[in-house]
Coordinates of C-alpha atoms in Angstrom, one line a residue:
X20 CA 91.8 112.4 72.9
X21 CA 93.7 112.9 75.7
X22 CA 93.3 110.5 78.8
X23 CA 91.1 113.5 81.6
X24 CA 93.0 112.0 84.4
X25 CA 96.3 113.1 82.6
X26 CA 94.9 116.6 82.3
X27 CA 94.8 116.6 86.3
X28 CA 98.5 115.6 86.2
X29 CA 99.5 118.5 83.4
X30 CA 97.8 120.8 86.0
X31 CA 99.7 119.6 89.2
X32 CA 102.9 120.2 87.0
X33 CA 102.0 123.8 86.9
X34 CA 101.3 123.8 90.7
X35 CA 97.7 123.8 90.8
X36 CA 96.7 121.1 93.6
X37 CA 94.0 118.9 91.8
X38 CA 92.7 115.8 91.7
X39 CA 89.5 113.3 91.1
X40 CA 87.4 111.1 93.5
X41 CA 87.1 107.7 92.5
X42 CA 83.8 106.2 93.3
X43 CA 84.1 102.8 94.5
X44 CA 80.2 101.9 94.5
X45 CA 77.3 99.6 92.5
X46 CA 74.2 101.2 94.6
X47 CA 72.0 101.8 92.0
X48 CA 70.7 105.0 94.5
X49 CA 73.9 106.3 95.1
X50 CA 75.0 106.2 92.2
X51 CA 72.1 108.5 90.8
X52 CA 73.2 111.2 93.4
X53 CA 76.4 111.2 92.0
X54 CA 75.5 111.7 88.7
X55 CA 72.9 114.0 89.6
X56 CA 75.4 116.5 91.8
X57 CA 78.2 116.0 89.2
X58 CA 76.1 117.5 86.6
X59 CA 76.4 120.6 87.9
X60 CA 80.0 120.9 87.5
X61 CA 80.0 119.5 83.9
X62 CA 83.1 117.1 84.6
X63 CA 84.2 113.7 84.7
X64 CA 83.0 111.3 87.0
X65 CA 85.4 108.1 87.8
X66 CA 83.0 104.9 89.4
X67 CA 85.0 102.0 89.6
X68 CA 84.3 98.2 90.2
X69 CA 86.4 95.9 91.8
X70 CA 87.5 92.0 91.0
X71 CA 85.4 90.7 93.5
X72 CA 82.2 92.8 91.8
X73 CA 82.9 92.0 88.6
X74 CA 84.3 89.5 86.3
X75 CA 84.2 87.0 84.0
X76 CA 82.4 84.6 86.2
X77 CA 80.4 87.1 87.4
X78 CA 81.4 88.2 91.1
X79 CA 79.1 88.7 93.3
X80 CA 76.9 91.4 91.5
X81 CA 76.6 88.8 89.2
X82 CA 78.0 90.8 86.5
X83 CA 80.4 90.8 83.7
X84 CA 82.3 93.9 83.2
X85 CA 80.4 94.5 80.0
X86 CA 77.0 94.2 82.0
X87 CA 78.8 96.4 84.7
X88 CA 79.1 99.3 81.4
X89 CA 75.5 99.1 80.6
X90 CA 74.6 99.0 84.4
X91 CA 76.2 102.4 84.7
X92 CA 75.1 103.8 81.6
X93 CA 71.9 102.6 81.8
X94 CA 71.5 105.1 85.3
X95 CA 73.3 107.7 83.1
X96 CA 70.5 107.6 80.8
X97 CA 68.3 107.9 83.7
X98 CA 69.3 111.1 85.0
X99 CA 70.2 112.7 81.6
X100 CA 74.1 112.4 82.7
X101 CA 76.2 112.9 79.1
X102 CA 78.1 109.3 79.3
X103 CA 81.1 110.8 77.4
X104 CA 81.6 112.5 81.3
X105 CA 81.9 109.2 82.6
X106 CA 84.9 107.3 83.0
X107 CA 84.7 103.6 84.1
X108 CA 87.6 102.0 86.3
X109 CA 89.1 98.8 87.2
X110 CA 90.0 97.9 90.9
X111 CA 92.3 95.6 92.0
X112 CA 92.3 94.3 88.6
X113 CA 94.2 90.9 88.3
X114 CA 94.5 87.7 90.2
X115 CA 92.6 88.7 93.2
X116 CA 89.3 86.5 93.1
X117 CA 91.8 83.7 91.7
X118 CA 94.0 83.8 94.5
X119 CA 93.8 80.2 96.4
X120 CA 94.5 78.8 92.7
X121 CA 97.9 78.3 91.4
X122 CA 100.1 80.9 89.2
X123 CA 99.1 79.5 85.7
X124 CA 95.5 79.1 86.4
X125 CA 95.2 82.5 88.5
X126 CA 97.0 84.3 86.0
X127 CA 94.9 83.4 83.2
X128 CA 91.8 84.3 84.8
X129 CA 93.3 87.9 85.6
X130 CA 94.6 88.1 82.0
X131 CA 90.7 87.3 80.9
X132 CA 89.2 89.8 83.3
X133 CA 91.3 92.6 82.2
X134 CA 91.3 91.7 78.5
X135 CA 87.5 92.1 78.8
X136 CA 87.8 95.6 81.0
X137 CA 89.5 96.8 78.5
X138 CA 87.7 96.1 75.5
X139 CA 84.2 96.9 77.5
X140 CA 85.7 100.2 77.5
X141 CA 87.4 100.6 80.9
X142 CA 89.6 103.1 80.8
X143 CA 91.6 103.4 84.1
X144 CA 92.7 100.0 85.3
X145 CA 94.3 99.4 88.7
X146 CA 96.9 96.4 88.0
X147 CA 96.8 94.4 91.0
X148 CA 99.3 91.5 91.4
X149 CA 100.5 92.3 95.0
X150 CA 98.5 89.0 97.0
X151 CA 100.1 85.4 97.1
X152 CA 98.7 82.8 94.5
X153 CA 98.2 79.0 95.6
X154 CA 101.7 78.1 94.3
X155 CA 103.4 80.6 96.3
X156 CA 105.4 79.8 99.2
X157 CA 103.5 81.5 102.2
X158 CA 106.8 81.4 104.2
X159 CA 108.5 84.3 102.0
X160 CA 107.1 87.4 101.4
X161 CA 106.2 88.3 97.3
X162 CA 109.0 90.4 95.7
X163 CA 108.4 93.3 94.1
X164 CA 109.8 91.9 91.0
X165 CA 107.4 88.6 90.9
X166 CA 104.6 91.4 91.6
X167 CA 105.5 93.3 88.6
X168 CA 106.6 90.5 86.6
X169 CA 102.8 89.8 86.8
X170 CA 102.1 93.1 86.5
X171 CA 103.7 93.4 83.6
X172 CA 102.2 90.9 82.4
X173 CA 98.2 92.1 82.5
X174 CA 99.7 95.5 80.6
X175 CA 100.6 93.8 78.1
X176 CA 97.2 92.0 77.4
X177 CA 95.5 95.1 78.2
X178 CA 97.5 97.0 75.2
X179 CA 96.5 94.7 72.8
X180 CA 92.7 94.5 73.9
X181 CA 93.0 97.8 73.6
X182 CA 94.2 97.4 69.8
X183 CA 91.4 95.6 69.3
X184 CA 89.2 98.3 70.7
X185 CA 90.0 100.8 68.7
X186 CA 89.3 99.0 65.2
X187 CA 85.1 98.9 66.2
X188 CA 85.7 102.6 68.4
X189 CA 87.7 104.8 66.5
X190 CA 87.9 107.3 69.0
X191 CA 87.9 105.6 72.2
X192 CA 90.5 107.0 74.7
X193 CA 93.7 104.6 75.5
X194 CA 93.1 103.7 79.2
X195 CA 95.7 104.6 82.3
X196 CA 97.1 102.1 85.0
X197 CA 97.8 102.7 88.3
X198 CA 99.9 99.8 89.8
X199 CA 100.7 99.5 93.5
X200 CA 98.7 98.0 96.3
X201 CA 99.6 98.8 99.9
X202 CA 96.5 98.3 101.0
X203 CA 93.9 95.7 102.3
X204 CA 92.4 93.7 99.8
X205 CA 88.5 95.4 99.3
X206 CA 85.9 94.9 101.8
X207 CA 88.2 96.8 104.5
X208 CA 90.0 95.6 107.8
X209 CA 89.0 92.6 109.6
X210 CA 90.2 94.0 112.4
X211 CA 91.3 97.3 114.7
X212 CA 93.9 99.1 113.7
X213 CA 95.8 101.5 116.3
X214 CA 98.9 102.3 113.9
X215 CA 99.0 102.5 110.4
X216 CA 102.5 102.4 108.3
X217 CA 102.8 104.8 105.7
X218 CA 104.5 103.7 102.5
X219 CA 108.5 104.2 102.5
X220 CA 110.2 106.4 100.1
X221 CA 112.4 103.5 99.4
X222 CA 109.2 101.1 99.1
X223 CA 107.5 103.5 96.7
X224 CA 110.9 103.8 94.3
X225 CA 111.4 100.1 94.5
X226 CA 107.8 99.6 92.9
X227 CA 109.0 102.0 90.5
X228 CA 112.3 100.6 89.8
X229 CA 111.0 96.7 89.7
X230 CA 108.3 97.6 87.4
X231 CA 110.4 99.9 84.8
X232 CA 112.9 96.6 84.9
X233 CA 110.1 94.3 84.0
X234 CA 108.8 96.4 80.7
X235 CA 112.4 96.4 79.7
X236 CA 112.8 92.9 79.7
X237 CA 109.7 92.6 78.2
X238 CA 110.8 95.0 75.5
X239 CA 108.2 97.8 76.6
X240 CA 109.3 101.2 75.4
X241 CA 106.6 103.6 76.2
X242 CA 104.3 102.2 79.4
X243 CA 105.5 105.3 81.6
X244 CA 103.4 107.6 79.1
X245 CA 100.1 105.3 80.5
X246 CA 101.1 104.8 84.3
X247 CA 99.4 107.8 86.0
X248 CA 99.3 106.4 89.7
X249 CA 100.9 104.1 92.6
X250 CA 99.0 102.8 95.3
X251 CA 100.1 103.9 98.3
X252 CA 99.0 103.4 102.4
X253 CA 99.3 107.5 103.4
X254 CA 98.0 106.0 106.8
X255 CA 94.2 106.1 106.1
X256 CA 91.8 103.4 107.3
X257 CA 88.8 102.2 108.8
X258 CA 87.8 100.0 110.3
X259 CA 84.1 98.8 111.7
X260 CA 84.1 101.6 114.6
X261 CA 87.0 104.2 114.3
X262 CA 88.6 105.8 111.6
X263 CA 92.4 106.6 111.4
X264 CA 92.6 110.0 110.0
X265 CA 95.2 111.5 107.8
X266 CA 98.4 113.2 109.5
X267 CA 100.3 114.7 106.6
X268 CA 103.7 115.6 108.6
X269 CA 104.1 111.4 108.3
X270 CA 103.5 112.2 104.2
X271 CA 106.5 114.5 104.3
X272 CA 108.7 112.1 102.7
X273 CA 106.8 110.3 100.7
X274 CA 105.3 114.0 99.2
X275 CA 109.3 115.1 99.0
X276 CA 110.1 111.8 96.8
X277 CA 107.1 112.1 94.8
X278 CA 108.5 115.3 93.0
X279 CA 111.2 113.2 91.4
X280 CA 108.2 111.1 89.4
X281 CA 106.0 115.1 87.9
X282 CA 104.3 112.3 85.6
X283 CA 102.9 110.6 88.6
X284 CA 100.4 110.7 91.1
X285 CA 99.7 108.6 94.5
X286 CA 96.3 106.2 95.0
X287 CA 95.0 106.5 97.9
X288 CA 92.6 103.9 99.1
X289 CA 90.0 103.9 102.1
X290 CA 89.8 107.3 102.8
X291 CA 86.6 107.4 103.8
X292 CA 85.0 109.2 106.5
X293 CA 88.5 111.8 106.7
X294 CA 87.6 115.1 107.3
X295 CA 86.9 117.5 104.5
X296 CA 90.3 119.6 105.4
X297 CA 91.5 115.8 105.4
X298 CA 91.2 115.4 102.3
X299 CA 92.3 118.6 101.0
X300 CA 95.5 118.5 101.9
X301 CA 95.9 114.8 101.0
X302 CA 95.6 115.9 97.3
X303 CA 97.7 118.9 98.1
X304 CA 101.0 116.1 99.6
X305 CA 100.1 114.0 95.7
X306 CA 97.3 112.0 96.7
X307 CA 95.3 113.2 93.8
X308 CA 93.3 109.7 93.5
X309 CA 90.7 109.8 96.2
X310 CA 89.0 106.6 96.5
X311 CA 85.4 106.1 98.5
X312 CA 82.8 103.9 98.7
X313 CA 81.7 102.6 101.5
X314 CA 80.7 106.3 103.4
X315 CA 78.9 107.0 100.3
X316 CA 76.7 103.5 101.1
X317 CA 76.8 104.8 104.6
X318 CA 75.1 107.4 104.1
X319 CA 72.3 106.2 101.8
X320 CA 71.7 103.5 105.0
X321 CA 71.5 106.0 106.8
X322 CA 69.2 108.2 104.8
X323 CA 66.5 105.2 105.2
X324 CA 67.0 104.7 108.9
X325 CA 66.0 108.3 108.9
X326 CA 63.0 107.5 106.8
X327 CA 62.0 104.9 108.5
X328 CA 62.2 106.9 111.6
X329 CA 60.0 109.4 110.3
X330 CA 57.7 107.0 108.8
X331 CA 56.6 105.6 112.6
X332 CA 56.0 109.3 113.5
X333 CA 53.8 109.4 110.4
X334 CA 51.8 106.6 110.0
X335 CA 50.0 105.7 113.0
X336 CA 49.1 102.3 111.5
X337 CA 51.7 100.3 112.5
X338 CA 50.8 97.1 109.7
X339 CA 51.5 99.6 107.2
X340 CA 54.9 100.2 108.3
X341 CA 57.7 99.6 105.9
X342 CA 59.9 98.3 108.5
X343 CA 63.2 98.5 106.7
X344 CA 65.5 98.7 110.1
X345 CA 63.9 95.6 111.2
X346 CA 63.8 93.9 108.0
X347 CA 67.1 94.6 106.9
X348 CA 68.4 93.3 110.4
X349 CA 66.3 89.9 110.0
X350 CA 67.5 89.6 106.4
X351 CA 71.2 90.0 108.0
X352 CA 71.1 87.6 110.6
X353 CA 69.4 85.1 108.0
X354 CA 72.0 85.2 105.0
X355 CA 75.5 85.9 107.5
X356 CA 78.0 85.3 104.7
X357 CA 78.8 89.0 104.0
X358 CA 79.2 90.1 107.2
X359 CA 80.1 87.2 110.2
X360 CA 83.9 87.1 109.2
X361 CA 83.8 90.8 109.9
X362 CA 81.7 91.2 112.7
X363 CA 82.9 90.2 116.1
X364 CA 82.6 90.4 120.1
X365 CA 79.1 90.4 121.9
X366 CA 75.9 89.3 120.3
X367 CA 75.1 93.5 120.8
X368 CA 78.2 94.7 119.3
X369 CA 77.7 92.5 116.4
X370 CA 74.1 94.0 115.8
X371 CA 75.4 97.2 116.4
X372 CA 78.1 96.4 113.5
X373 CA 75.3 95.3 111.0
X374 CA 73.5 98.5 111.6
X375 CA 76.2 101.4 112.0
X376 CA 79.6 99.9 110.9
X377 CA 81.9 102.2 109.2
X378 CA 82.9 99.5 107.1
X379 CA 79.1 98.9 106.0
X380 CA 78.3 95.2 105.6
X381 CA 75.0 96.1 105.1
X382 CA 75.8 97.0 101.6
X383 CA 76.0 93.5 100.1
X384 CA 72.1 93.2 100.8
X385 CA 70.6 96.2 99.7
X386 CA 70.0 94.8 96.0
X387 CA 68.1 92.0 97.5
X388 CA 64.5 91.4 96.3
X389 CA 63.3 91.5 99.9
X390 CA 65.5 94.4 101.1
X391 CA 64.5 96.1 97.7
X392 CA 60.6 95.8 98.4
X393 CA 61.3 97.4 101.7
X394 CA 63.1 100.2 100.2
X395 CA 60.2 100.4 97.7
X396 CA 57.2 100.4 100.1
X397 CA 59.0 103.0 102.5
X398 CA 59.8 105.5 99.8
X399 CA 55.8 105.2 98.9
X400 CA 54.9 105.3 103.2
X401 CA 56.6 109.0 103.0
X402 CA 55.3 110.3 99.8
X403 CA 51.9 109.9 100.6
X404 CA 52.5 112.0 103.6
X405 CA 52.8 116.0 104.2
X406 CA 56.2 116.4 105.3
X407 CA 56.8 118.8 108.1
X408 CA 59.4 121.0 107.5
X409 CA 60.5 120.4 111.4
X410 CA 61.0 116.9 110.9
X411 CA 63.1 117.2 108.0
X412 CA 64.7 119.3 109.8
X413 CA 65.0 116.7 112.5
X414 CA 66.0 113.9 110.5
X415 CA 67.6 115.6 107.1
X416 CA 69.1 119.4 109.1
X417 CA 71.1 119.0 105.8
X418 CA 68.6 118.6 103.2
X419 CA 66.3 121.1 105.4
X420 CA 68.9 124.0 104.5
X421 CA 68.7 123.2 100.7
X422 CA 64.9 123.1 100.6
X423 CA 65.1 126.5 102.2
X424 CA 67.4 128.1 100.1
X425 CA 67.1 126.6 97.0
X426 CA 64.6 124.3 94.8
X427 CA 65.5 121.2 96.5
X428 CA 63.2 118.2 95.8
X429 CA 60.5 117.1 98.6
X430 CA 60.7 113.8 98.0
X431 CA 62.0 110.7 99.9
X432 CA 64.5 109.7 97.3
X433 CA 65.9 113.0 97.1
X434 CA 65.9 113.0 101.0
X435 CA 68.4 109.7 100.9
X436 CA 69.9 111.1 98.1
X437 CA 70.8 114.5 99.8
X438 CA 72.8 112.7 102.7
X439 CA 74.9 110.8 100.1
X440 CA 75.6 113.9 98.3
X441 CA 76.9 115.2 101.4
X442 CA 79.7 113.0 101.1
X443 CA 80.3 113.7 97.6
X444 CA 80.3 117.2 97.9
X445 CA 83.5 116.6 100.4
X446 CA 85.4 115.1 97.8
X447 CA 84.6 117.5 94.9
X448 CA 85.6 120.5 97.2
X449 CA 88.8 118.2 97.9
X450 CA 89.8 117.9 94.2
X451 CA 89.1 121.0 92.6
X452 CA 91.1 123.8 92.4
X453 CA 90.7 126.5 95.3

C-alpha cells in the first residue's frame, strides 16, 4: 500500500493544492474531537508525538512509543474511529531529549527511540539531528553535513526496523521521513519575537544536497522515494502573547525553488493560531504539512474556563463549585517546572501567562489526578443543569449555531469539544482541495 501522505504529493504534481494537518497533541479530550470531526470526512488523520513525549525512558507522558500506539488507539476505539484512518508520527525524532550527553551516548539513545517508532508502527518520522550534542563545540555552528551524517544515520536503523516489521505485519505501510528542523525545539519560544527569518533557497538546497551526499556515502540508493518533507521556518511563530502571521510574498522564493524538488513538500511547524486564509495559502506556496497543537489545547482550556464560568451562574451553592480556574491556577503555582522558564515579567503577567498564553503551559497539567477530578466534577456540575440556550450562546456562540441547525450534542464535553473542533475545522478547510 501506498504511503497516504504520498498520495497528497501525486496530487500537488497535478496542480491540485493539498495537504494534511499534523496534530501535535496527547489530550486525551482533544484528541476525541479530532477523531470525532474527522469521521465525517472518512480520511486520514496524522497525530504525532514528540521526543520529549515519548521515548524509551518514557518522557514526560510517561510513555513508550508502543504505549503512545495503544493510547491513541485505545480513544480510536472509543469513538468508533476505523484505526486503519490513522496514521501515527514521529517529532523531532532523534537526539533531542539526549542532547547535554555526548555524540556516542546521544546517538544511541536516538537510534533506540526511532528503532522502537518504527516497529510500534509509526509511520511518518521527522529525523531530527539539527541541535548540538555535549561533545560538540558550542563555539561553531553544526554543519549541515554532521546534521545529516546523523541523519543519515537514524534512516538507516529505521529501514531495518522496518524489515523487521513487516515479517509479524505483512501489510504494514513503509513509513516517510521528513528531515529539516528550522525551527525551535517543541514547547515554543522562550521569548518575543519581532522578526522571523524565513528559510533561504540556498539553505533549503544545501539540506538537500548534504543529505543526498550522506546516503551516497553510505551506499543508500533509493531514500529519495521515502523523504516526503523538509522542515522549514516560512516565518510562523508564537509566542506567549502575539502571533507572527504568515506573509507569503517572503515565501516567493522559497515556493519558486521548491518546484525543482515535485517529490517534495515543506513542514511547517508552529502555525498555530494563523488565520484560516493563512493557512490556505501556506499549503497553496508548498507548505502542505501543517503542524498544530498547542491552539488545539487552547481551546479545550478554554472550553472549561467557559464551563466554569457558567457553572457560578448555575449553581448558587458555592461549595459545590468545581472550581477548575482556581484550581488549575493553585496546582500551577505549586508544581512550576513546566511553565517558570517560560513565563516572565510581573507577578500579574506571569498569572496572566499560566491562564491565557498562546503557547499554553497549562497543558503539561491537565492529566493530573487533581486537575483531572476538577475536570471530572465540573463536567457533572453542568449536566445536572438545564442549559439555557442564551448562555450557550454566551459562552459557546459557536456551538449555539450547531445546536440550532443541526443535531449537536447538549452536553458539556461536547460543549469543550465544539471549541477545539473549531480549530480543526481551520485546518481541514486549509488542506483539502477547494
Amino acid at each position: 500500500m501506498n504511503h497516504p501522505i504520498k498520495e497528497i504529493l501525486s496530487k500537488r504534481k497535478l496542480g491540485i493544492h493539498v495537504g494534511i494537518p499534523s496534530f501535535c497533541t496527547a489530550n486525551g479530550i482533544v484528541i476525541e474531537a479530532i477523531l470525532e470531526y474527522s469521521k465525517k470526512f472518512n480520511d486520514y488523520v496524522l497525530i504525532e508525538a514528540t521526543a520529549n513525549q515519548v521515548n524509551q525512558f518514557g518522557g514526560y507522558m510517561n510513555m513508550t512509543p508502543y504505549d503512545f500506539v495503544d493510547y491513541i488507539y485505545d480513544i480510536a476505539d472509543k469513538v468508533d474511529f476505523p484505526k486503519e484512518k490513522l496514521l501515527l508520527g514521529a517529532d523531532h525524532f532523534g537526539p533531542l531529549a539526549w542532547a547535554d550527553k555526548s555524540e556516542t551516548e546521544a546517538m544511541e539513545n536516538a537510534k533506540e527511540l526511532v528503532e522502537q517508532a518504527v516497529l510500534a508502527g509509526y509511520t511518518k518520522i521527522h529525523l531530527d539531528t539539527s541541535m548540538r550534542l555535549g561533545s560538540d563545540d558550542v563555539n561553531v555552528k553544526l554543519s549541515d553535513e554532521v546534521i545529516a551524517k546523523r541523519g543519515v544515520e537514524l534512516y538507516e536503523v529505521c529501514e531495518e526496523a522496518f524489515k523487521q516489521r513487516v515479517e509479524k505485519f505483512p501489510n504494514s505501510i513503509h513509513p516517510v521521513y521528513v528531515i529539516g528542523s528550522e525551527v525551535p525545539i517543541p514547547g515554543g519560544e522562550f521569548e518575543e519575537v519581532d522578526t522571523l527569518q524565513v528559510t533561504s533557497p540556498n539553505d533549503f538546497k544545501n539540506t538537500i544536497n548534504a543529505y543526498d551526499k550522506k546516503f551516497k556515502e553510505a551506499g543508500i540508493k533509493n531514500a529519495w522515494d521515502n523523504i516526503i518533507a523538509v522542515v522549514v521556518q516560512p516565518g510562523v511563530e508564537f509566542s506567549n502573547v502575539n502571533v507572527h502571521l504568515y506573509e507569503r510574498e517572503e515565501m516567493n522564493g522559497l515556493s519558486k525553488v521548491l518546484k525543482d524538488y515535485p517529490n517534495l513538500v515543506f513542514e511547517g511547524h508552529s502555525t498555530d493560531y494563523q488565520p484560516p486564509a493563512k493557512l490556505k495559502e501556506m499549503v497553496g506556496d508548498g507548505v502542505a504539512i501543517l503542524k498544530v497543537g498547542p491552539a488545539c489545547t487552547f481551546a479545550f482550556r478554554e472550553g472549561l474556563f467557559a464551563l466554569s464560568m457558567m457553572e457560578k451562574e448555575l449553581i448558587k451553592d458555592k461549595a459545590k463549585h468545581a472550581n477548575f480556574i482556581e484550581c488549575l491556577e493553585e496546582v500551577m503555582i505549586e508544581n512550576p517546572k513546566d511553565w517558570q522558564n517560560y513565563y516572565i515579567g510581573s507577578e500579574l503577567e506571569k498569572e496572566l501567562s499560566r491562564k491565557y498564553s498562546f503557547s499554553d503551559r497549562s497543558r503539561y497539567y491537565m492529566s493530573r489526578g487533581d486537575i483531572e477530578s476538577s475536570i471530572d466534577n465540573l463536567f457533572n456540575n453542568i449536566d445536572s443543569c438545564d442549559l439555557p440556550l442564551g448562555l450557550i450562546k454566551q459562552f459557546f456562540p459557536n456551538a449555539f449555531m450547531k445546536i440550532l441547525e443541526e443535531d449537536y450534542p447538549l452536553d458539556s464535553k461536547s460543549l469543550v469539544k465544539s471549541n477545539v473542533i473549531d480549530v480543526v475545522e481551520d485546518y481541514f478547510h486549509a488542506t483539502k482541495a477547494s
